[in-house]
């Protein structure tokens, strides 16, 4: 039976949630605080800016599950494939580019502009007769026991907003990290809540095409300039430009602000950027004009109250962008939520309860992985041991597929395996690799013992038993883990 579903937030996650509800025959109302971003006169709010998207299997699968084939095709038609990372470093005085493929089987990430994705979803929403869009509406109150919400309607022509009361059967909060829905939900459910602003800010830059209209860099890569405590990345766009982002500690931004040495800093840290990709004047202008914005990680639980309200996307689990999963996880939230609603068509409370129970550990896992992945992007990608482990895991994936071996990155990015199960699989693989390495060391030392020259036997023997003890301690740790 059709119900009234209200969605707060008309970003990509909220728009997809509205589509899922609409194709199931519900009457859907979408309320958005901002003006319609499809209006050319709409100026994006500062906090609405977003780092470019990397659309992966989870997001694509969630689009497919709407059953709207034309929607999926329209979105994919606006993407640009990235086969891997291109690592930019300086070696022996030379600027060096080193590609690292994402996946041993050739799978790719898809770069996409967030605004283009949002506009595409809104266009499809507006074409459905059972969907109504309301912009410039701010949620100011919600009573989840009585299924009532209050919104203020702001218009440029009016000095004071008008308040509207609405009723709903289900209210879905997709209104971002600073969610009003979550705030009001906390009044009805004892919600655990944790937020962390990490010691990194980000600033966006634009890399234009060449004079002839081509890309200034190999286009099918996520370009990374890794510098441990700093990082510069660039994602390709369909118009032969790149959207680039600087990640830097707050204190380092403050030093650059005070010293006005941004060009010198880029020349030292990020080889080949200035002036080959961005001119000195353009770099100074963009650094001064574009905001230096914070990065937040949010965890909370549960995500729902009874049968009346639920939060998805950044409202439930905002994360830092270093795994490229924020938007993908939000879109997957919608698919998982409606899977449970379909499973319990006559018991929405059970559906929302199971959604919270399953999705919370998964979302908190990818939050943690995203925080840790800065280390991989900014530091580990330069290290031989990281590359060796990646090669071993990809080789096993290719040549021993029955073993079910894969890199953590491939499972996160190119599968729909639950995030919590990805972490468990990675931990099992790590224990096995540690055991194999330990046994290999013992074997090598043992071989050296038998082939040692006379007179060196005692020294080799002492080394052998030290190695055995080391391996035993490592294996004991593996067993305990």
Short mmCIF file of C-alpha atoms in Angstrom, two decimals:
data_model
loop_
_atom_site.label_atom_id
_atom_site.label_comp_id
_atom_site.label_asym_id
_atom_site.label_seq_id
_atom_site.Cartn_x
_atom_site.Cartn_y
_atom_site.Cartn_z
CA UNK A 1 0.00 0.00 0.00
CA UNK A 2 1.44 3.44 -0.91
CA UNK A 3 2.82 5.41 2.02
CA UNK A 4 4.10 8.94 2.42
CA UNK A 5 7.90 8.95 2.46
CA UNK A 6 9.63 12.24 3.26
CA UNK A 7 13.31 12.63 2.41
CA UNK A 8 15.31 15.46 3.98
CA UNK A 9 18.25 16.32 1.73
CA UNK A 10 18.32 16.34 -2.07
CA UNK A 11 21.98 15.48 -2.53
CA UNK A 12 22.93 12.29 -4.39
CA UNK A 13 22.10 9.98 -1.45
CA UNK A 14 18.78 11.66 -0.66
CA UNK A 15 17.83 11.75 -4.33
CA UNK A 16 18.56 8.04 -4.70
CA UNK A 17 16.54 7.25 -1.56
CA UNK A 18 13.62 9.18 -3.06
CA UNK A 19 13.94 7.22 -6.32
CA UNK A 20 13.93 3.90 -4.46
CA UNK A 21 10.76 4.93 -2.61
CA UNK A 22 9.10 6.29 -5.75
CA UNK A 23 9.62 3.21 -7.90
CA UNK A 24 7.92 1.20 -5.13
CA UNK A 25 4.81 3.34 -5.58
CA UNK A 26 5.08 5.54 -2.48
CA UNK A 27 4.16 9.22 -2.40
CA UNK A 28 7.49 10.98 -2.00
CA UNK A 29 8.33 14.49 -0.85
CA UNK A 30 11.93 15.74 -0.91
CA UNK A 31 12.93 18.82 1.11
CA UNK A 32 16.26 20.55 0.53
CA UNK A 33 17.75 23.48 2.46
CA UNK A 34 19.61 24.82 -0.59
CA UNK A 35 18.13 26.25 -3.80
CA UNK A 36 17.83 23.92 -6.78
CA UNK A 37 21.42 23.38 -7.92
CA UNK A 38 20.17 22.95 -11.51
CA UNK A 39 19.29 26.65 -11.53
CA UNK A 40 22.20 28.52 -13.18
CA UNK A 41 21.79 31.32 -10.65
CA UNK A 42 22.33 28.99 -7.70
CA UNK A 43 25.66 29.62 -6.00
CA UNK A 44 26.89 26.54 -4.08
CA UNK A 45 27.21 27.01 -0.35
CA UNK A 46 30.76 26.71 0.93
CA UNK A 47 29.94 23.64 2.98
CA UNK A 48 28.29 22.03 -0.06
CA UNK A 49 31.57 21.85 -1.98
CA UNK A 50 32.90 18.36 -2.44
CA UNK A 51 36.03 16.60 -3.52
CA UNK A 52 35.49 14.90 -6.89
CA UNK A 53 33.87 11.47 -6.75
CA UNK A 54 35.37 8.11 -7.58
CA UNK A 55 32.34 5.97 -8.42
CA UNK A 56 32.94 2.28 -7.70
CA UNK A 57 31.00 -1.00 -7.85
CA UNK A 58 28.96 -0.32 -4.69
CA UNK A 59 27.63 2.96 -6.01
CA UNK A 60 27.02 1.60 -9.50
CA UNK A 61 25.21 -1.46 -8.14
CA UNK A 62 23.00 0.76 -6.01
CA UNK A 63 22.06 2.76 -9.12
CA UNK A 64 21.31 -0.45 -11.04
CA UNK A 65 19.02 -1.72 -8.29
CA UNK A 66 16.58 1.15 -8.91
CA UNK A 67 15.53 -0.80 -11.99
CA UNK A 68 15.88 2.42 -14.01
CA UNK A 69 18.29 1.38 -16.74
CA UNK A 70 18.24 4.81 -18.36
CA UNK A 71 19.34 6.36 -15.05
CA UNK A 72 22.36 4.09 -14.73
CA UNK A 73 23.34 4.69 -18.35
CA UNK A 74 22.96 8.45 -17.94
CA UNK A 75 25.23 8.46 -14.89
CA UNK A 76 27.87 6.18 -16.39
CA UNK A 77 27.90 8.34 -19.51
CA UNK A 78 29.22 11.22 -17.41
CA UNK A 79 32.16 9.30 -15.91
CA UNK A 80 35.81 8.94 -16.83
CA UNK A 81 37.65 5.64 -16.15
CA UNK A 82 40.72 5.56 -13.90
CA UNK A 83 42.73 2.33 -14.24
CA UNK A 84 44.99 3.02 -11.28
CA UNK A 85 47.14 5.49 -9.42
CA UNK A 86 49.95 7.46 -11.02
CA UNK A 87 52.57 8.18 -8.37
CA UNK A 88 54.62 11.36 -8.90
CA UNK A 89 58.00 11.48 -7.16
CA UNK A 90 61.47 12.87 -7.69
CA UNK A 91 64.37 10.40 -7.97
CA UNK A 92 67.99 11.38 -8.55
CA UNK A 93 66.89 14.87 -9.51
CA UNK A 94 64.38 13.67 -12.11
CA UNK A 95 60.58 13.87 -11.99
CA UNK A 96 59.25 10.32 -12.17
CA UNK A 97 55.75 8.92 -12.82
CA UNK A 98 55.05 5.37 -11.72
CA UNK A 99 51.65 3.74 -12.49
CA UNK A 100 50.06 1.33 -10.01
CA UNK A 101 46.97 -0.46 -11.34
CA UNK A 102 44.01 -0.69 -8.98
CA UNK A 103 43.16 -4.30 -9.76
CA UNK A 104 44.98 -7.31 -11.17
CA UNK A 105 42.02 -8.04 -13.45
CA UNK A 106 41.93 -4.57 -14.98
CA UNK A 107 38.92 -3.09 -13.18
CA UNK A 108 38.66 0.68 -13.04
CA UNK A 109 37.28 3.42 -10.85
CA UNK A 110 35.08 6.05 -12.50
CA UNK A 111 35.82 9.72 -11.89
CA UNK A 112 32.72 11.93 -11.77
CA UNK A 113 31.71 15.42 -10.81
CA UNK A 114 29.39 15.36 -7.79
CA UNK A 115 27.16 18.12 -9.17
CA UNK A 116 26.64 16.26 -12.45
CA UNK A 117 25.59 13.11 -10.55
CA UNK A 118 23.22 15.15 -8.39
CA UNK A 119 21.63 16.90 -11.39
CA UNK A 120 21.10 13.59 -13.18
CA UNK A 121 19.32 12.08 -10.17
CA UNK A 122 17.17 15.18 -9.68
CA UNK A 123 16.12 15.18 -13.34
CA UNK A 124 14.93 11.58 -13.03
CA UNK A 125 13.12 12.37 -9.78
CA UNK A 126 11.31 15.31 -11.31
CA UNK A 127 10.03 13.13 -14.16
CA UNK A 128 8.12 10.86 -11.75
CA UNK A 129 4.49 11.82 -11.02
CA UNK A 130 4.56 10.65 -7.39
CA UNK A 131 7.58 12.80 -6.40
CA UNK A 132 7.45 16.42 -5.24
CA UNK A 133 10.61 18.50 -4.76
CA UNK A 134 10.77 21.42 -2.32
CA UNK A 135 13.88 23.59 -2.25
CA UNK A 136 14.83 26.32 0.24
CA UNK A 137 13.18 24.33 3.04
CA UNK A 138 14.98 23.90 6.37
CA UNK A 139 13.97 21.20 8.85
CA UNK A 140 13.44 22.84 12.25
CA UNK A 141 11.62 20.14 14.17
CA UNK A 142 10.49 16.52 14.08
CA UNK A 143 8.23 14.43 16.30
CA UNK A 144 8.91 10.83 15.36
CA UNK A 145 6.28 9.46 17.73
CA UNK A 146 3.54 11.42 16.03
CA UNK A 147 5.06 11.29 12.53
CA UNK A 148 5.15 15.06 12.19
CA UNK A 149 7.85 17.47 10.99
CA UNK A 150 8.16 21.25 10.72
CA UNK A 151 10.07 23.11 8.04
CA UNK A 152 10.87 26.73 7.34
CA UNK A 153 10.51 27.95 3.76
CA UNK A 154 13.08 30.61 2.90
CA UNK A 155 12.63 32.80 -0.19
CA UNK A 156 14.76 35.70 -1.45
CA UNK A 157 11.71 37.96 -1.60
CA UNK A 158 10.74 37.43 2.04
CA UNK A 159 12.64 38.71 5.08
CA UNK A 160 11.16 36.05 7.37
CA UNK A 161 10.55 32.36 6.60
CA UNK A 162 7.16 30.69 6.64
CA UNK A 163 6.73 27.52 8.67
CA UNK A 164 5.08 24.39 7.28
CA UNK A 165 3.86 21.31 9.17
CA UNK A 166 3.90 17.99 7.36
CA UNK A 167 2.94 14.40 8.18
CA UNK A 168 4.88 11.31 7.13
CA UNK A 169 4.86 7.55 7.43
CA UNK A 170 8.66 7.32 7.08
CA UNK A 171 11.20 10.14 7.27
CA UNK A 172 14.65 9.49 5.74
CA UNK A 173 17.45 11.83 6.77
CA UNK A 174 20.06 12.31 4.05
CA UNK A 175 21.06 15.83 5.05
CA UNK A 176 24.80 15.42 5.45
CA UNK A 177 27.37 15.44 8.23
CA UNK A 178 25.67 18.29 10.12
CA UNK A 179 22.32 16.52 9.92
CA UNK A 180 19.22 18.18 11.39
CA UNK A 181 17.40 14.84 11.17
CA UNK A 182 20.05 13.18 13.31
CA UNK A 183 19.84 16.02 15.82
CA UNK A 184 16.08 15.57 16.23
CA UNK A 185 16.34 11.77 16.15
CA UNK A 186 18.62 11.95 19.20
CA UNK A 187 15.68 13.29 21.22
CA UNK A 188 13.82 10.03 20.73
CA UNK A 189 16.54 7.36 20.83
CA UNK A 190 19.64 7.02 23.04
CA UNK A 191 22.13 7.45 20.22
CA UNK A 192 25.86 6.98 20.67
CA UNK A 193 27.67 9.72 18.78
CA UNK A 194 31.32 10.41 18.00
CA UNK A 195 32.89 13.01 15.73
CA UNK A 196 36.51 13.80 14.94
CA UNK A 197 38.03 16.60 12.91
CA UNK A 198 41.35 15.25 11.68
CA UNK A 199 44.47 17.41 11.50
CA UNK A 200 44.14 17.94 7.78
CA UNK A 201 42.47 20.63 5.70
CA UNK A 202 41.81 20.47 1.97
CA UNK A 203 41.88 23.04 -0.79
CA UNK A 204 40.68 22.49 -4.33
CA UNK A 205 42.55 23.47 -7.51
CA UNK A 206 41.74 23.46 -11.22
CA UNK A 207 44.14 22.10 -13.85
CA UNK A 208 43.11 23.41 -17.29
CA UNK A 209 43.57 21.59 -20.61
CA UNK A 210 46.54 22.29 -22.85
CA UNK A 211 46.45 25.04 -25.47
CA UNK A 212 45.34 22.42 -28.00
CA UNK A 213 42.52 21.21 -25.73
CA UNK A 214 44.10 18.00 -24.46
CA UNK A 215 44.89 16.58 -21.02
CA UNK A 216 48.04 17.84 -19.31
CA UNK A 217 48.54 14.43 -17.67
CA UNK A 218 47.81 10.82 -18.65
CA UNK A 219 44.04 10.89 -18.20
CA UNK A 220 43.11 7.39 -17.00
CA UNK A 221 44.67 7.68 -13.54
CA UNK A 222 44.19 9.16 -10.13
CA UNK A 223 47.39 11.20 -9.87
CA UNK A 224 49.06 11.35 -6.46
CA UNK A 225 52.01 13.40 -5.24
CA UNK A 226 52.72 11.65 -1.90
CA UNK A 227 54.70 13.58 0.70
CA UNK A 228 53.92 11.81 3.96
CA UNK A 229 52.42 14.72 5.90
CA UNK A 230 51.11 16.36 2.73
CA UNK A 231 49.47 15.09 -0.43
CA UNK A 232 48.28 16.52 -3.75
CA UNK A 233 45.89 14.53 -5.96
CA UNK A 234 44.25 15.12 -9.34
CA UNK A 235 41.21 13.41 -10.92
CA UNK A 236 40.34 13.65 -14.64
CA UNK A 237 37.19 15.26 -16.01
CA UNK A 238 35.39 14.75 -19.32
CA UNK A 239 36.33 18.26 -20.50
CA UNK A 240 40.08 17.40 -20.40
CA UNK A 241 40.60 19.27 -17.15
CA UNK A 242 41.64 17.84 -13.78
CA UNK A 243 40.14 18.60 -10.39
CA UNK A 244 43.00 18.64 -7.91
CA UNK A 245 43.08 18.72 -4.12
CA UNK A 246 45.78 19.65 -1.61
CA UNK A 247 45.68 17.90 1.78
CA UNK A 248 47.81 19.55 4.42
CA UNK A 249 48.00 19.89 8.20
CA UNK A 250 46.34 22.95 9.70
CA UNK A 251 49.65 24.30 10.98
CA UNK A 252 51.22 23.96 7.53
CA UNK A 253 48.34 25.87 5.93
CA UNK A 254 48.86 28.56 8.55
CA UNK A 255 52.57 28.75 7.71
CA UNK A 256 51.83 29.07 4.00
CA UNK A 257 49.26 31.75 4.71
CA UNK A 258 51.76 33.72 6.76
CA UNK A 259 54.75 33.30 4.45
CA UNK A 260 53.00 33.59 1.06
CA UNK A 261 55.33 30.89 -0.28
CA UNK A 262 52.78 28.54 -1.81
CA UNK A 263 54.59 28.46 -5.18
CA UNK A 264 57.92 27.62 -3.54
CA UNK A 265 56.23 24.96 -1.41
CA UNK A 266 54.66 23.28 -4.45
CA UNK A 267 57.96 23.39 -6.35
CA UNK A 268 59.68 21.62 -3.47
CA UNK A 269 57.00 19.07 -2.57
CA UNK A 270 55.02 18.31 -5.71
CA UNK A 271 57.30 17.85 -8.74
CA UNK A 272 55.94 18.94 -12.10
CA UNK A 273 52.85 20.77 -10.85
CA UNK A 274 54.17 24.34 -11.20
CA UNK A 275 54.29 25.64 -13.87
CA UNK A 276 53.59 22.59 -16.06
CA UNK A 277 50.05 22.01 -14.77
CA UNK A 278 49.15 25.25 -12.99
CA UNK A 279 50.85 28.58 -13.58
CA UNK A 280 52.37 30.40 -10.63
CA UNK A 281 49.75 33.17 -10.78
CA UNK A 282 46.88 30.69 -11.05
CA UNK A 283 48.24 28.69 -8.12
CA UNK A 284 48.47 31.78 -5.91
CA UNK A 285 44.98 32.91 -6.91
CA UNK A 286 43.34 29.54 -6.37
CA UNK A 287 45.10 29.01 -3.05
CA UNK A 288 43.95 32.41 -1.82
CA UNK A 289 40.41 32.21 -3.26
CA UNK A 290 39.39 28.59 -2.60
CA UNK A 291 38.55 27.81 0.99
CA UNK A 292 40.71 25.59 3.18
CA UNK A 293 38.06 23.22 4.47
CA UNK A 294 38.06 20.68 7.33
CA UNK A 295 37.65 16.91 7.17
CA UNK A 296 35.32 15.21 9.62
CA UNK A 297 34.69 11.61 10.61
CA UNK A 298 31.36 10.77 12.29
CA UNK A 299 30.10 7.57 13.86
CA UNK A 300 26.75 7.05 15.54
CA UNK A 301 24.37 4.25 16.48
CA UNK A 302 21.56 3.36 16.03
CA UNK A 303 20.44 4.90 12.75
CA UNK A 304 16.69 4.72 13.35
CA UNK A 305 13.75 5.23 15.69
CA UNK A 306 10.91 2.71 15.67
CA UNK A 307 9.18 2.60 12.30
CA UNK A 308 9.26 6.37 11.77
CA UNK A 309 12.76 7.67 11.01
CA UNK A 310 16.15 6.62 9.71
CA UNK A 311 19.38 8.33 8.60
CA UNK A 312 21.65 7.41 5.68
CA UNK A 313 24.88 8.63 4.10
CA UNK A 314 26.96 11.29 5.84
CA UNK A 315 24.14 11.90 8.30
CA UNK A 316 24.89 8.42 9.68
CA UNK A 317 28.62 8.05 9.01
CA UNK A 318 30.55 10.94 7.50
CA UNK A 319 34.07 9.83 6.59
CA UNK A 320 37.31 11.27 5.30
CA UNK A 321 37.81 10.90 1.52
CA UNK A 322 40.96 8.79 1.43
CA UNK A 323 39.28 5.54 0.37
CA UNK A 324 36.95 7.18 -2.14
CA UNK A 325 34.01 5.43 -0.48
CA UNK A 326 31.98 8.21 1.14
CA UNK A 327 29.47 8.60 -1.68
CA UNK A 328 29.59 4.92 -2.62
CA UNK A 329 28.82 3.91 0.97
CA UNK A 330 25.95 6.40 1.10
CA UNK A 331 24.41 5.06 -2.10
CA UNK A 332 24.86 1.52 -0.78
CA UNK A 333 23.04 2.56 2.43
CA UNK A 334 19.97 3.23 0.30
CA UNK A 335 20.11 -0.19 -1.39
CA UNK A 336 20.59 -2.01 1.92
CA UNK A 337 17.81 -0.01 3.61
CA UNK A 338 15.27 -0.82 0.92
CA UNK A 339 16.38 -4.46 0.81
CA UNK A 340 15.25 -4.70 4.45
CA UNK A 341 12.08 -2.72 3.78
CA UNK A 342 11.25 -5.17 0.98
CA UNK A 343 12.06 -8.08 3.29
CA UNK A 344 9.58 -6.80 5.91
CA UNK A 345 6.77 -5.16 3.89
CA UNK A 346 4.38 -5.18 6.87
CA UNK A 347 6.86 -4.51 9.68
CA UNK A 348 8.85 -1.37 9.00
CA UNK A 349 10.16 -1.28 12.58
CA UNK A 350 11.83 -4.67 12.05
CA UNK A 351 13.26 -3.51 8.74
CA UNK A 352 14.81 -0.37 10.25
CA UNK A 353 16.12 -2.32 13.23
CA UNK A 354 17.86 -4.87 11.00
CA UNK A 355 19.21 -2.06 8.82
CA UNK A 356 20.84 -0.41 11.85
CA UNK A 357 22.18 -3.72 13.15
CA UNK A 358 23.83 -4.64 9.85
CA UNK A 359 24.88 -1.28 8.53
CA UNK A 360 26.45 0.18 11.68
CA UNK A 361 29.47 -2.19 11.86
CA UNK A 362 29.96 -1.93 8.10
CA UNK A 363 29.90 1.87 8.11
CA UNK A 364 32.21 2.11 11.11
CA UNK A 365 34.63 -0.27 9.41
CA UNK A 366 34.90 1.86 6.26
CA UNK A 367 35.24 4.98 8.43
CA UNK A 368 38.29 3.40 10.08
CA UNK A 369 39.71 2.14 6.79
CA UNK A 370 39.33 5.60 5.25
CA UNK A 371 41.27 7.19 8.09
CA UNK A 372 44.07 4.64 7.75
CA UNK A 373 44.21 4.87 3.97
CA UNK A 374 45.82 8.30 4.11
CA UNK A 375 48.96 6.48 5.24
CA UNK A 376 48.79 4.24 2.17
CA UNK A 377 48.20 7.08 -0.29
CA UNK A 378 50.69 9.58 1.15
CA UNK A 379 53.47 7.23 2.28
CA UNK A 380 53.12 3.48 1.63
CA UNK A 381 52.73 3.76 -2.16
CA UNK A 382 56.42 4.73 -2.29
CA UNK A 383 57.67 1.78 -0.22
CA UNK A 384 59.04 -1.49 -1.67
CA UNK A 385 57.37 -3.61 1.03
CA UNK A 386 53.94 -2.24 0.13
CA UNK A 387 54.54 -2.95 -3.55
CA UNK A 388 55.80 -6.47 -2.75
CA UNK A 389 52.75 -7.33 -0.70
CA UNK A 390 50.45 -5.90 -3.38
CA UNK A 391 52.23 -8.02 -6.01
CA UNK A 392 51.93 -11.21 -3.91
CA UNK A 393 48.22 -10.71 -3.27
CA UNK A 394 47.44 -9.86 -6.88
CA UNK A 395 49.48 -12.83 -8.15
CA UNK A 396 47.59 -15.21 -5.86
CA UNK A 397 44.30 -13.65 -7.01
CA UNK A 398 45.20 -14.22 -10.68
CA UNK A 399 46.80 -17.65 -10.56
CA UNK A 400 45.12 -19.28 -7.56
CA UNK A 401 41.56 -17.90 -7.82
CA UNK A 402 40.14 -20.83 -5.87
CA UNK A 403 41.95 -19.58 -2.78
CA UNK A 404 39.70 -16.55 -2.69
CA UNK A 405 42.67 -14.22 -2.31
CA UNK A 406 42.36 -10.51 -3.14
CA UNK A 407 43.70 -7.19 -1.99
CA UNK A 408 41.68 -5.26 0.55
CA UNK A 409 41.42 -2.41 -1.95
CA UNK A 410 39.87 -4.66 -4.60
CA UNK A 411 37.31 -6.04 -2.17
CA UNK A 412 36.33 -2.59 -0.95
CA UNK A 413 36.23 -0.98 -4.37
CA UNK A 414 35.24 -3.66 -6.88
CA UNK A 415 32.89 -5.90 -4.91
CA UNK A 416 29.71 -5.63 -2.84
CA UNK A 417 31.12 -7.64 0.08
CA UNK A 418 30.16 -6.11 3.41
CA UNK A 419 32.87 -3.76 4.67
CA UNK A 420 33.14 -5.64 7.97
CA UNK A 421 33.66 -8.91 6.08
CA UNK A 422 36.35 -7.25 3.94
CA UNK A 423 38.29 -6.37 7.07
CA UNK A 424 37.95 -9.90 8.46
CA UNK A 425 39.21 -11.37 5.16
CA UNK A 426 42.17 -8.97 5.14
CA UNK A 427 43.07 -9.92 8.71
CA UNK A 428 43.02 -13.63 7.80
CA UNK A 429 45.28 -12.98 4.81
CA UNK A 430 47.68 -10.97 6.95
CA UNK A 431 47.98 -13.83 9.44
CA UNK A 432 48.69 -16.29 6.65
CA UNK A 433 51.28 -14.03 5.02
CA UNK A 434 53.00 -13.46 8.35
CA UNK A 435 53.12 -17.22 8.95
CA UNK A 436 54.53 -17.90 5.47
CA UNK A 437 57.19 -15.22 5.87
CA UNK A 438 58.15 -16.57 9.28
CA UNK A 439 58.48 -20.12 7.94
CA UNK A 440 60.49 -18.89 4.96
CA UNK A 441 62.94 -17.12 7.25
CA UNK A 442 63.33 -20.25 9.37
CA UNK A 443 63.89 -22.34 6.24
CA UNK A 444 66.53 -20.00 4.89
CA UNK A 445 68.39 -19.88 8.17
CA UNK A 446 68.19 -23.65 8.47
CA UNK A 447 69.65 -24.08 4.99
CA UNK A 448 72.46 -21.75 5.91
CA UNK A 449 73.17 -23.89 8.93
CA UNK A 450 73.73 -27.04 6.90
CA UNK A 451 75.87 -25.31 4.34
CA UNK A 452 77.92 -23.24 6.73
CA UNK A 453 81.65 -23.64 6.60
CA UNK A 454 83.53 -25.32 9.37
CA UNK A 455 84.37 -22.86 12.09
CA UNK A 456 81.25 -20.80 11.38
CA UNK A 457 78.82 -23.44 12.58
CA UNK A 458 78.44 -22.02 16.07
CA UNK A 459 77.64 -18.55 14.80
CA UNK A 460 75.12 -19.88 12.26
CA UNK A 461 73.60 -22.10 14.93
CA UNK A 462 73.09 -19.16 17.26
CA UNK A 463 71.54 -17.17 14.40
CA UNK A 464 69.32 -20.11 13.50
CA UNK A 465 67.90 -20.50 16.99
CA UNK A 466 67.38 -16.76 17.33
CA UNK A 467 65.38 -16.86 14.09
CA UNK A 468 63.38 -19.84 15.31
CA UNK A 469 62.52 -17.99 18.51
CA UNK A 470 61.54 -14.90 16.51
CA UNK A 471 59.30 -16.90 14.19
CA UNK A 472 57.75 -18.74 17.12
CA UNK A 473 56.90 -15.49 18.85
CA UNK A 474 55.35 -14.19 15.63
CA UNK A 475 53.31 -17.35 15.11
CA UNK A 476 52.17 -17.23 18.73
CA UNK A 477 50.92 -13.69 18.13
CA UNK A 478 49.09 -14.89 15.02
CA UNK A 479 47.33 -17.64 16.92
CA UNK A 480 46.27 -15.23 19.67
CA UNK A 481 45.00 -12.75 17.02
#
